[in-house]
Coordinates of C-alpha atoms and ligand atoms in Angstrom, one line a residue:
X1092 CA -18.3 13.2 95.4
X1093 CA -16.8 12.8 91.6
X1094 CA -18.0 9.3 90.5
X1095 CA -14.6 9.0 89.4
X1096 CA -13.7 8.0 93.1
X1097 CA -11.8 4.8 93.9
X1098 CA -14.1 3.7 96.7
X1099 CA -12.4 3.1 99.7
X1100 CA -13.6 0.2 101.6
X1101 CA -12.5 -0.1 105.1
X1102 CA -11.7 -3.5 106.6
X1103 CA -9.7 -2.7 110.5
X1104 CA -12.6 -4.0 112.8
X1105 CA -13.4 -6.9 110.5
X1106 CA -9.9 -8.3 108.6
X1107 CA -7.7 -6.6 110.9
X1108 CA -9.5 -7.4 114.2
X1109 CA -8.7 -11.1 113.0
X1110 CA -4.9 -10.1 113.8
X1111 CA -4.5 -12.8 116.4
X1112 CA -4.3 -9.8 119.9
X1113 CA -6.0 -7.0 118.1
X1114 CA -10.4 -8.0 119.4
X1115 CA -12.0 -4.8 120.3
X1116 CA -14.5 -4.2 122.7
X1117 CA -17.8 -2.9 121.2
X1118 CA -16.9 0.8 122.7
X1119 CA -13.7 0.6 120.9
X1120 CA -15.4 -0.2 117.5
X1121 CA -17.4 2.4 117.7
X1122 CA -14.7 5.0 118.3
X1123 CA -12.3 3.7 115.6
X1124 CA -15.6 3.4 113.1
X1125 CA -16.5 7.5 114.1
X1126 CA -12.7 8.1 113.2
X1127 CA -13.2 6.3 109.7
X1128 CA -16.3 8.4 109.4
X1129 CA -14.1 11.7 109.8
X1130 CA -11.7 9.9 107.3
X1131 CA -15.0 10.2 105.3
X1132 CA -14.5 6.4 104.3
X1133 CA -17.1 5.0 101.6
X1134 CA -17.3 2.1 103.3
X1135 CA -16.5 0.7 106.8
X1136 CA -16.9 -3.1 107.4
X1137 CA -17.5 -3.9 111.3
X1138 CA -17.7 -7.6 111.6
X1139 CA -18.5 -11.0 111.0
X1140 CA -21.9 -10.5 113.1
X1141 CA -22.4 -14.4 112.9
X1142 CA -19.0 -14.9 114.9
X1143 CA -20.7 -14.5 118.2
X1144 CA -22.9 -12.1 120.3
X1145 CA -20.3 -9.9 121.2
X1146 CA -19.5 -9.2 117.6
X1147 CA -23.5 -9.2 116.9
X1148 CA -23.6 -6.3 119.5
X1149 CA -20.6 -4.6 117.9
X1150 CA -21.7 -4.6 114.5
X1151 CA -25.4 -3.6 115.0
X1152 CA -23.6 -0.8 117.6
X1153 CA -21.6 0.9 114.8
X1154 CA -24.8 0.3 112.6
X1155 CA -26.7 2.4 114.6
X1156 CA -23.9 5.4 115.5
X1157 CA -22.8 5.8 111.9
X1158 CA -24.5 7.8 109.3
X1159 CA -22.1 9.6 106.4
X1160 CA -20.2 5.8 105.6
X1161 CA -22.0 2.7 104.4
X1162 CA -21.5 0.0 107.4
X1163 CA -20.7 -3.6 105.8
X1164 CA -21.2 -6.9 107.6
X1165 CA -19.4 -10.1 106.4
X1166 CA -21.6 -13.8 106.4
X1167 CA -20.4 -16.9 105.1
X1168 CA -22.4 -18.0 102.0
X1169 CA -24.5 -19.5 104.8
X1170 CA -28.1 -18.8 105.9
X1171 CA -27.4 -18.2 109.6
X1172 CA -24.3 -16.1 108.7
X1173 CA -26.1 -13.8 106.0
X1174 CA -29.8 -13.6 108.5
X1175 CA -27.3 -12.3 111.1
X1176 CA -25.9 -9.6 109.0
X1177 CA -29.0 -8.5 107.8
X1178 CA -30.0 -8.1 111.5
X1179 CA -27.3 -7.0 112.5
X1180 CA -27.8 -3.6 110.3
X1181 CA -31.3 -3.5 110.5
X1182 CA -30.4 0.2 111.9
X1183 CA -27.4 1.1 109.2
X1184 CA -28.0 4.8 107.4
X1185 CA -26.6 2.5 104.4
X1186 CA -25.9 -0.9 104.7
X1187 CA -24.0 -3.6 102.7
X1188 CA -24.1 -7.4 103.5
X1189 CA -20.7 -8.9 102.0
X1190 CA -21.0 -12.7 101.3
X1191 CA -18.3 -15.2 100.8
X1192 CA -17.2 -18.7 99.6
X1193 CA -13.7 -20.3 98.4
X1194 CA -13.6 -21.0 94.7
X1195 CA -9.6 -22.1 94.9
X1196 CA -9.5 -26.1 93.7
X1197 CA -7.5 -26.4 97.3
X1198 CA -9.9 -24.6 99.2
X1199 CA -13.1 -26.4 97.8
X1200 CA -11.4 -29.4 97.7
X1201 CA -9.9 -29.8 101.1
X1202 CA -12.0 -27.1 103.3
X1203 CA -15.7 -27.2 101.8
X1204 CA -15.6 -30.4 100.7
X1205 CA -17.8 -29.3 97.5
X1206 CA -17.7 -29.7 94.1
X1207 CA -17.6 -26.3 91.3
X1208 CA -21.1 -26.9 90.8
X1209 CA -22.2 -26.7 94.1
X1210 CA -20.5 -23.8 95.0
X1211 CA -21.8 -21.7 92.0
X1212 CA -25.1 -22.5 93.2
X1213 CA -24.3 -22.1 96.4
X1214 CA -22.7 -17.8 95.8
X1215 CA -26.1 -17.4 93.8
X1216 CA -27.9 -18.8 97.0
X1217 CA -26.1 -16.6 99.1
X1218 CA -26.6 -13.5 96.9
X1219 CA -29.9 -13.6 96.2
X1220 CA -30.9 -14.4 100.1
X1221 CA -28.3 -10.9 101.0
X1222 CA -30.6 -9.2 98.7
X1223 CA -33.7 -10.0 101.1
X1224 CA -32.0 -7.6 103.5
X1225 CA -30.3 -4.9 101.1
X1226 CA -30.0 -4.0 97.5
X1227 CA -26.3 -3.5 98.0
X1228 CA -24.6 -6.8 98.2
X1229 CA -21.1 -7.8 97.6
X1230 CA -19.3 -11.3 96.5
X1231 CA -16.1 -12.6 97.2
X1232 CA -14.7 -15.6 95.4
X1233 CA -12.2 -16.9 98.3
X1234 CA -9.0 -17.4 97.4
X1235 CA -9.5 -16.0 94.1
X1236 CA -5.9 -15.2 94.0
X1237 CA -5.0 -19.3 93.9
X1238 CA -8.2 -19.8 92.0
X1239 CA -8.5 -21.1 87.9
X1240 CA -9.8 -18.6 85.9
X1241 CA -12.6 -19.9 83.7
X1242 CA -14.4 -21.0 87.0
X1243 CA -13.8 -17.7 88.4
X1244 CA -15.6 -16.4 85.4
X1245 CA -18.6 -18.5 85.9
X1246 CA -19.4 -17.9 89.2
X1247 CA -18.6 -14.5 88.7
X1248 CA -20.9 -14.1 86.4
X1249 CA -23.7 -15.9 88.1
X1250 CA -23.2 -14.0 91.3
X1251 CA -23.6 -10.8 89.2
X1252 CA -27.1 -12.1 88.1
X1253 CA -27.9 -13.0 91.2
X1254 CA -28.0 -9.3 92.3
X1255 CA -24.4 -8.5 93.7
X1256 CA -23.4 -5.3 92.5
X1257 CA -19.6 -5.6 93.9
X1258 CA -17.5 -8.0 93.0
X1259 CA -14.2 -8.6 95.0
X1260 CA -11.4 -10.2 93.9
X1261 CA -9.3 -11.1 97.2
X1262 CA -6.0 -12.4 97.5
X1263 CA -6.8 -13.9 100.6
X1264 CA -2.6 -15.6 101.1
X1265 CA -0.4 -13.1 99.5
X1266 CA 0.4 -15.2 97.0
X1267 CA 0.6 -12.7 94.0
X1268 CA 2.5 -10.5 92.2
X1269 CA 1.5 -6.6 90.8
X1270 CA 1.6 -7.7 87.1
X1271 CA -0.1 -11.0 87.4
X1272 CA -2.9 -9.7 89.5
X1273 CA -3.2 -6.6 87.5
X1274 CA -3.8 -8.8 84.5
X1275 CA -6.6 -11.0 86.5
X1276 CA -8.3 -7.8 86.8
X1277 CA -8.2 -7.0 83.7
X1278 CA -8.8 -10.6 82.5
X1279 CA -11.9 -11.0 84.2
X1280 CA -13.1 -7.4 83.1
X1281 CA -12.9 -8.6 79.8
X1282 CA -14.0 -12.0 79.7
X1283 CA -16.9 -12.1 81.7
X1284 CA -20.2 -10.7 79.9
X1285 CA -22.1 -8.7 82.7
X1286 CA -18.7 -7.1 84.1
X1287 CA -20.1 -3.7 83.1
X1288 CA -22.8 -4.5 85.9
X1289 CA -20.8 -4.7 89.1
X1290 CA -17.7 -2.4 90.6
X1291 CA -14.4 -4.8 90.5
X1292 CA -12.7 -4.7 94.4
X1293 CA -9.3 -6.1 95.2
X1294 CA -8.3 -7.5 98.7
X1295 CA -5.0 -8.0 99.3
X1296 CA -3.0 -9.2 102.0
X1297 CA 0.6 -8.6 102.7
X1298 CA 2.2 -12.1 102.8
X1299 CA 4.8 -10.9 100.4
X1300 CA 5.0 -7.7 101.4
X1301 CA 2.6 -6.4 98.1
X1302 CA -0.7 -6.1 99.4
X1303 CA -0.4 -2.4 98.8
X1304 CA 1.4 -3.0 95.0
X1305 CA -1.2 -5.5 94.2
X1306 CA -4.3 -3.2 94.9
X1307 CA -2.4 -0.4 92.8
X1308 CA -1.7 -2.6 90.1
X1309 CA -5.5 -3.8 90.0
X1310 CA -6.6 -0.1 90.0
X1311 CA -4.7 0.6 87.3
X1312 CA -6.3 -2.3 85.6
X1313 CA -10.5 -1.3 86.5
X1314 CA -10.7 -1.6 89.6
X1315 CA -12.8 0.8 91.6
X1316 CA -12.4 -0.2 95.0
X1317 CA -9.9 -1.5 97.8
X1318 CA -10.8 -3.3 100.7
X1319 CA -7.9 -2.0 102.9
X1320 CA -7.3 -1.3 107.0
X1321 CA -5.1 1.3 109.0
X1322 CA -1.9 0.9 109.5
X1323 CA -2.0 -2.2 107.6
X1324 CA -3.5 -4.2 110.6
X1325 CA -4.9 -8.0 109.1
X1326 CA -5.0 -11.3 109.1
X1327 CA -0.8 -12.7 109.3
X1328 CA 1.0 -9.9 107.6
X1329 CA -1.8 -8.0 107.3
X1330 CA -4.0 -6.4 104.4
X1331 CA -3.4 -3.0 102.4
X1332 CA -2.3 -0.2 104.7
X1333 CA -5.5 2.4 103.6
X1334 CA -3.3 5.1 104.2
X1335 CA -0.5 3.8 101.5
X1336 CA -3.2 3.0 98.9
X1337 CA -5.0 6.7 99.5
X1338 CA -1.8 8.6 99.1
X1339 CA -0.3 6.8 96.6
X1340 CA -3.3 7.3 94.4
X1341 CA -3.4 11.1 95.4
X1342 CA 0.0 11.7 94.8
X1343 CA 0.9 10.0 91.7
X1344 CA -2.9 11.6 89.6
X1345 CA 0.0 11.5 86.8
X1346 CA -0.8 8.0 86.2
X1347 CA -4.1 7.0 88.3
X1348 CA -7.2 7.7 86.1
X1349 CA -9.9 8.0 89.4
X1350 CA -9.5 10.1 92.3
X1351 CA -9.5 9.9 96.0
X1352 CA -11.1 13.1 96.6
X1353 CA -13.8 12.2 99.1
X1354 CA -10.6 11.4 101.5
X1355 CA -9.9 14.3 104.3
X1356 CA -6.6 12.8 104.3
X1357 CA -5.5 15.6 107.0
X1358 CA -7.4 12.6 109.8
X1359 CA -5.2 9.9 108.7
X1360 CA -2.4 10.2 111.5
X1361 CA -4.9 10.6 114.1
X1362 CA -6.7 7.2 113.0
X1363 CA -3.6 5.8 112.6
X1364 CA -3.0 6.5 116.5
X1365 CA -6.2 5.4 117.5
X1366 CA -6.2 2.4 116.1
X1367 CA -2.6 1.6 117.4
X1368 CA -3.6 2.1 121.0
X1369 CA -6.5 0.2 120.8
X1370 CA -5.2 -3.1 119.8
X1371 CA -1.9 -2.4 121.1
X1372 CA 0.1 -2.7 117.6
X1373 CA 3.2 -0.5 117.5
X1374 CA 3.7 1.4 114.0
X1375 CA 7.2 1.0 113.0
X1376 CA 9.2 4.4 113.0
X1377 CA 9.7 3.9 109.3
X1378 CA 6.2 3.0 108.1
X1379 CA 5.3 4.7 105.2
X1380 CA 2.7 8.2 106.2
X1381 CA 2.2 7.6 109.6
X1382 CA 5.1 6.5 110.6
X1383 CA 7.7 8.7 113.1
X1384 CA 10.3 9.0 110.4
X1385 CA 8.4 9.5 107.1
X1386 CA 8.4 12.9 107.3
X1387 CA 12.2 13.5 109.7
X1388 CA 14.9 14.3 107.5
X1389 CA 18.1 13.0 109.3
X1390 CA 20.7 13.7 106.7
X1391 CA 22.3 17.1 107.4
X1392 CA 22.2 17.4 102.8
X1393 CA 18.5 16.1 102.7
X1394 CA 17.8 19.0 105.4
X1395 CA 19.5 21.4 103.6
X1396 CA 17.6 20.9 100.5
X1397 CA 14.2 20.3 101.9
X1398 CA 15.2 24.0 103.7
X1399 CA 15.8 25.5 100.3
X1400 CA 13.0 24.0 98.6
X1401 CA 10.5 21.3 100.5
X1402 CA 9.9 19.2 97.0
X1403 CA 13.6 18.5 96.5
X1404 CA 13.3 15.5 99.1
X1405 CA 9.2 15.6 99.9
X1406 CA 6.7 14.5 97.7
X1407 CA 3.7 14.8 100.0
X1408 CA 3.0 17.6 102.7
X1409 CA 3.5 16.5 106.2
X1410 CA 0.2 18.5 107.4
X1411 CA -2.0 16.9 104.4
X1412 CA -1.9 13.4 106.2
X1413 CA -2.3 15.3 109.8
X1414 CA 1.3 15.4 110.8
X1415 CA 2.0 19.1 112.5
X1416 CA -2.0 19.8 112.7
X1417 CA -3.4 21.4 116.0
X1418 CA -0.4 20.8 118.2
X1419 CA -1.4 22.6 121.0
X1420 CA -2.7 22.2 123.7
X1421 CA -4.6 22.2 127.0
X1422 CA -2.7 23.1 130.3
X1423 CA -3.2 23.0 134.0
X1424 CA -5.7 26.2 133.9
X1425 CA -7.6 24.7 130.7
X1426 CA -11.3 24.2 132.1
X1427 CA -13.7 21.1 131.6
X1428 CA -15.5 22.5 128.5
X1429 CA -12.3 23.0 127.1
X1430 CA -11.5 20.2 128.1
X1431 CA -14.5 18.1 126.7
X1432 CA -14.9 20.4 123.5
X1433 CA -11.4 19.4 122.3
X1434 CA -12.1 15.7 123.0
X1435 CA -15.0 16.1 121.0
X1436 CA -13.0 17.7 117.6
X1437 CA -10.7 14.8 118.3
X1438 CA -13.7 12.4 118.0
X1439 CA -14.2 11.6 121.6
X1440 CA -17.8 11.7 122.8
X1441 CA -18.0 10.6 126.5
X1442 CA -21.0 8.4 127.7
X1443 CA -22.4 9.8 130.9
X1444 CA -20.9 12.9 133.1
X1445 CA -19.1 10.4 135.3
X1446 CA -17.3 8.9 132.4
X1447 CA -16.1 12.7 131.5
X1448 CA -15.4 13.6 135.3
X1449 CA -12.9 10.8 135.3
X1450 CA -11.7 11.8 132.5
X1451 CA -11.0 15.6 133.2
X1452 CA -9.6 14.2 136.6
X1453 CA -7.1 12.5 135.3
X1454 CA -6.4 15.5 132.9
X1455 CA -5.5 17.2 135.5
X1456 CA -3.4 15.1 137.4
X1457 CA -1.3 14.8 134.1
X1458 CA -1.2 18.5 133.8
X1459 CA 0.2 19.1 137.2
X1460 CA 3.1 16.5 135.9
X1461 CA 3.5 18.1 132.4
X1462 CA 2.8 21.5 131.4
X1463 CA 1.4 21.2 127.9
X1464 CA -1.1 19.0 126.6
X1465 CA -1.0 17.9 123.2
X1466 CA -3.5 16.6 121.3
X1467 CA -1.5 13.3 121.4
X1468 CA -1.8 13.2 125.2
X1469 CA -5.4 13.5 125.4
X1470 CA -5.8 10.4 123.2
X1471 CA -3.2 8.3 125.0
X1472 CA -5.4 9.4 128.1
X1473 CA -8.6 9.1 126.7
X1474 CA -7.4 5.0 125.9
X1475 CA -5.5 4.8 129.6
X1476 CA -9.2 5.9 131.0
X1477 CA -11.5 3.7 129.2
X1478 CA -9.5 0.8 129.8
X1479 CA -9.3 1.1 133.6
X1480 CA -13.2 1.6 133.1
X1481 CA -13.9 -1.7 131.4
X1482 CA -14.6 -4.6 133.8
X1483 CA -11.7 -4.0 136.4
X1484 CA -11.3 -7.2 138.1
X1485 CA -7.6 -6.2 138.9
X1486 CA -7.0 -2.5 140.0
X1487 CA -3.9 -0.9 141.0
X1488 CA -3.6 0.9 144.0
X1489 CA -0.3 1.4 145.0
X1490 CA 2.7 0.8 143.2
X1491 CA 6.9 1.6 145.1
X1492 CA 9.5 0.4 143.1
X1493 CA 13.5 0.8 144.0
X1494 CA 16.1 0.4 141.3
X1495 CA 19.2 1.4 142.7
X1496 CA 23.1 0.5 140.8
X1497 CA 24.7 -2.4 142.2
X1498 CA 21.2 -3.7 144.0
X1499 CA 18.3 -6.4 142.9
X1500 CA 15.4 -4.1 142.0
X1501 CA 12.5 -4.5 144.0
X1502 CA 8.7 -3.4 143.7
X1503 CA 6.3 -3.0 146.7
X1504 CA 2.7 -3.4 145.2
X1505 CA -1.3 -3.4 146.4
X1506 CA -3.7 -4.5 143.8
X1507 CA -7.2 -4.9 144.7
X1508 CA -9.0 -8.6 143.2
X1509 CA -12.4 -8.9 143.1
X1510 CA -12.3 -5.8 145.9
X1511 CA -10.1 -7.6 147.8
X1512 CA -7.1 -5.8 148.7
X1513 CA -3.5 -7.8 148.4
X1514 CA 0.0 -6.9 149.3
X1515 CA 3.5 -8.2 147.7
X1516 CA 6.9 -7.3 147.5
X1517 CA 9.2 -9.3 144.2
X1518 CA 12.3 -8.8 142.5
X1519 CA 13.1 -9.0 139.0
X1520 CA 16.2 -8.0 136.7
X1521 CA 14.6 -4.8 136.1
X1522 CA 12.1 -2.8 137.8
X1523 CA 9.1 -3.8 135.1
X1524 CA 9.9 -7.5 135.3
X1525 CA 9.7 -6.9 139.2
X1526 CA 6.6 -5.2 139.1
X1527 CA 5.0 -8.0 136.5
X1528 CA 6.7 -10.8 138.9
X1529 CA 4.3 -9.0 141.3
X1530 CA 1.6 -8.8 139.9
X1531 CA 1.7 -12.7 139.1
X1532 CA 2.3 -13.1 142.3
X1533 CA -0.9 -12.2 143.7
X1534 CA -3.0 -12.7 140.0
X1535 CA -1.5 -16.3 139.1
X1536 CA -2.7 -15.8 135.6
X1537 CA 0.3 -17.9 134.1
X1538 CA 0.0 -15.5 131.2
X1539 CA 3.2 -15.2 129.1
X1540 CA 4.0 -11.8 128.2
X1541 CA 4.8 -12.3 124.6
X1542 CA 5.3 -9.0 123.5
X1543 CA 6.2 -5.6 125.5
X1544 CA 6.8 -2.5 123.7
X1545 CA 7.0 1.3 125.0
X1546 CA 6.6 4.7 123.6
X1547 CA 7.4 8.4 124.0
X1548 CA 3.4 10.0 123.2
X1549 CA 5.0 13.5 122.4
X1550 CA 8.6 14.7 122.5
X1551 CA 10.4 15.4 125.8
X1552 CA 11.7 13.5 128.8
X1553 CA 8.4 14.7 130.6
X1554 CA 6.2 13.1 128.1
X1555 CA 3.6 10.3 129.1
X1556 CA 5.2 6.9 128.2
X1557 CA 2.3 4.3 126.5
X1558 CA 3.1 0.9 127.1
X1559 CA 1.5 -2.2 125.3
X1560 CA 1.9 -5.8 126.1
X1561 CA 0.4 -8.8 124.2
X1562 CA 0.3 -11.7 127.0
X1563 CA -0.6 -15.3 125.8
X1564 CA -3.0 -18.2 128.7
X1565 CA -3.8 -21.3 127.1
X1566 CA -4.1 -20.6 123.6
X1567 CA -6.2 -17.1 124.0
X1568 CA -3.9 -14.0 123.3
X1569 CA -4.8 -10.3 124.4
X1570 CA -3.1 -6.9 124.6
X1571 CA -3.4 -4.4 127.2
X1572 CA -2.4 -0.8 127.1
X1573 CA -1.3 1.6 130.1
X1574 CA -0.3 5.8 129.8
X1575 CA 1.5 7.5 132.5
X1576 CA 4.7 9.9 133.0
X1577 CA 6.0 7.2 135.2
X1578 CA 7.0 4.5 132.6
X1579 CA 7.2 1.4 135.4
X1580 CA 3.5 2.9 136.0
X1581 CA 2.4 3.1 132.5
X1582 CA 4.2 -0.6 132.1
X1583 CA 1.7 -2.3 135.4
X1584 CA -1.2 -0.7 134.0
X1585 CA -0.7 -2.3 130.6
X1586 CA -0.1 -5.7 132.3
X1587 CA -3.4 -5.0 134.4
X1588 CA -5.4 -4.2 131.8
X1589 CA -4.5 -7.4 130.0
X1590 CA -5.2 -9.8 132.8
X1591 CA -9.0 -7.5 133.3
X1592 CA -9.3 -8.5 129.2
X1593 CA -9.0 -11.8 129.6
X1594 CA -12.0 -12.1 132.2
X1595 CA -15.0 -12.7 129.8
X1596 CA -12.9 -13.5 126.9
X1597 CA -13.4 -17.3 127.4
X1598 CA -17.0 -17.3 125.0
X1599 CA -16.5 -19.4 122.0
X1600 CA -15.8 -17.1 119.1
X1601 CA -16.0 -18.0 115.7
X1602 CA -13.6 -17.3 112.7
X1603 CA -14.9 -17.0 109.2
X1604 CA -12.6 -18.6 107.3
X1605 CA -10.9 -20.9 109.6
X1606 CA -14.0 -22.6 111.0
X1607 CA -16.3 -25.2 109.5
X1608 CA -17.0 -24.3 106.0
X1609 CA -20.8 -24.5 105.7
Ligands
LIG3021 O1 -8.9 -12.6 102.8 C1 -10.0 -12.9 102.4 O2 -10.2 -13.7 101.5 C2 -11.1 -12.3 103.2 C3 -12.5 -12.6 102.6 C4 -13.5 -12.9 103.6 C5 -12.8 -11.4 101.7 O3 -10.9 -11.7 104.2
LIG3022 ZN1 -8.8 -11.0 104.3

């Protein structure tokens, strides 16, 4: 690796699992943290290990499974916070302990309730106890975005002497602007004495839409590294889309002076997809790399001219960033080694034998439905079986619906609850919202579906349909998933993997900026 690399700090099971619907279970961490490995990531941040044992498990989980990426845990400048994330990575290849506190007049002022002085000597605190643990130790100034300059400085500069060899600078609101922030970079490069001793990072999130401008504009100004996610997933509106920053940076090497050259950029769409049918958020058709469009050329003019001469209307190669790559395909006389082995290229490595029995099972009860298999299909399956594995309180058995013009759908359904096997028969204006009228029916979760979305996994009328919901009960919010050909199927095993979600989910989890301070 050149050390002219921006370093590429990865932030979607910390930051963007605080997307309010988007918790992971430990297995899917672990899976989306392999996938940033491939990405070949510098850095992947797994959690806030002091938010609860759940999290604890997760983060020590991807400690322990990842070895080519440093794995980063976040503590409040707190001892409880930071002795939990040194734990938490006591089996890390390479581990970072990332330590915060606000330095913002408002956030001091209103949220810690302490004075400048106290929180300089409470970073230094911080820094020098994450350095018990791990000679790699980063500092955030909270806020730093909203936060006065010459006090930025000074605990800057202390925090640096207390041992933290990156310094980030997030915008934790959105509140800036490219030129402003770019000259805060810079500014603080400048001004404070032992800058020379730490790597500047930016954070952005996307409150005004220039998360991913801001970080640019701060590389161009010294920075070395952006905290960023996939897809863009964060906190609100979300942080830096990784995949925006990395190609933006690659493509324009006219004007960046560092490199993204440890990057395989070729496994961005497939993390990209991963990560969407994990928590269940869509990626808009016209989201920049990954999304359906960025790469269709709709205007019979722009076709013409990509036809004659791809860089008239393209200034990055589809197949660099994964789009077109290993298309095909398994089929109904594919075997289970073939089976497993391309699961395994695509990052998938299965638990026990009965986890990949399942698995191939279900393979070929799609491939008796649809003749070829595309990679895409194998993940949207992968996802549809590991859900139904997780803690199935609900389980569907059975599942008629009628829809018929002129007529009041109506679906005929047997769940099993707690092994208990119940019959119903609703109606509903549609076929899903009588199948999900049934299912409350029996379930009486009261959940409020807030948010249903479905789509096509490959092209074709046979393709598997992948439906997510986001469902809302008394205050908690969750999002389920469901694949299947059948898209009133795939739309009750989405809702049913939801309501299993919730069960468990009830354990007090904390936040780390939103709960008590210190
Ligand atoms: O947005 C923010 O300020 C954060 C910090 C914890 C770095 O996420
Ligand atoms: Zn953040």
């Amino acid at each position: 690796m050149s050390n002219n690399n921006l370093i590429i700090f990865d932030t979607t099971l910390r930051d963007g699992e605080q997307s309010p619907g988007a918790s992971m279970s430990k297995d899917e961490k672990i899976r989306i943290a392999k996938a940033l490995e491939k990405l070949r990531v510098d850095i992947i941040e797994a959690g806030f290990p002091a938010a609860s044992p759940g999290d604890f498990d997760a983060v020590a989980a991807v400690a322990a499974s990842i070895k080519d990426s440093t794995v980063c845990a976040l503590a409040r400048a707190m001892d409880r916070d930071i002795d939990a994330a040194g734990e938490a990575l006591k089996l890390a290849a390479s581990a970072r302990i990332h330590t915060f506190i606000a330095t913002s007049p408002l956030h001091m002022e209103k949220k810690l309730r302490m004075t400048p002085d106290e929180v300089v000597e409470r970073a230094v605190y911080a820094v020098k106890r994450a350095r018990n643990f791990t000679d790699n130790v980063e500092f955030s100034p909270e806020d730093a975005g909203r936060s006065e300059i010459d006090f930025l400085c000074r605990v800057i500069e202390a925090a640096i002497k207390a041992g933290a060899g990156t310094i980030n600078i997030p915008d934790t609101v959105g509140y800036n602007l490219p030129d402003r922030f770019g000259r805060l970079i810079c500014e603080l490069r400048e001004r404070i004495p032992n800058a020379d001793k730490a790597v500047f990072s930016v954070h952005c999130h996307n409150d005004l839409g220039l998360a991913v401008a801001n970080s640019l504009s701060a590389v161009l100004n010294g920075a070395r590294q952006v905290e960023c996610t996939i897809n863009g997933l964060g906190e609100r509106a979300g942080n830096a889309a990784l995949e925006e920053i990395v190609m933006a940076v690659r493509t324009r090497q006219d004007v960046f002076s560092c490199t993204v050259d440890q990057i395989d950029t070729t496994q961005i769409l497939s993390c990209s997809r991963l990560v969407s049918n994990i928590t269940g958020f869509p990626v808009q058709p016209n989201k920049a790399i990954v999304g359906a469009n960025a790469f269709a050329h709709e205007s019979g003019i722009h076709q013409d001219g990509v036809l004659k001469h791809r860089e008239t209307y393209e200034i990055m190669r589809a197949e660099d960033v994964g789009w077109n790559a290993n298309r095909m395909v398994l089929g109904k006389h594919s075997g289970r080694n073939a089976f497993n082995q391309r699961l395994q290229e695509l990052g998938y490595a299965f638990n026990s034998e009965k986890e990949l029995n399942t698995a191939f099972a279900r393979f070929k009860d799609l491939a008796d439905k649809k003749h070829e298999i595309y990679d895409e299909d194998l993940q949207a399956l992968i996802s549809d079986t590991l859900a139904g594995e997780q803690n199935e309180t609900v389980k569907l058995l059975s599942l008629k619906v009628t829809s018929e013009t002129g007529e009041v759908p109506r679906a005929f359904l047997t769940l099993s609850v707690n092994e208990e096997e119940c019959m119903v028969d609703a109606s509903g204006s549609g076929p899903v919202d009588a199948v999900y009228n049934a299912i409350e029916k029996i379930v009486r979760s009261g959940a409020h579906l807030q948010l249903y979305s479905v789509k096509n996994v490959t092209d074709g009328t046979d393709s598997q349909a992948e439906v997510s919901v986001r469902l809302e009960q008394e205050g908690n919010i969750i999002t389920g998933q469901g694949a299947d050909t059948d898209i009133v199927i795939a739309s009750a095993k989405a809702y049913i993997n939801a309501l299993n979600r919730f069960v468990g989910k009830q354990t007090l989890r904390h936040h780390p900026q939103k709960t008590e301070a210190i």
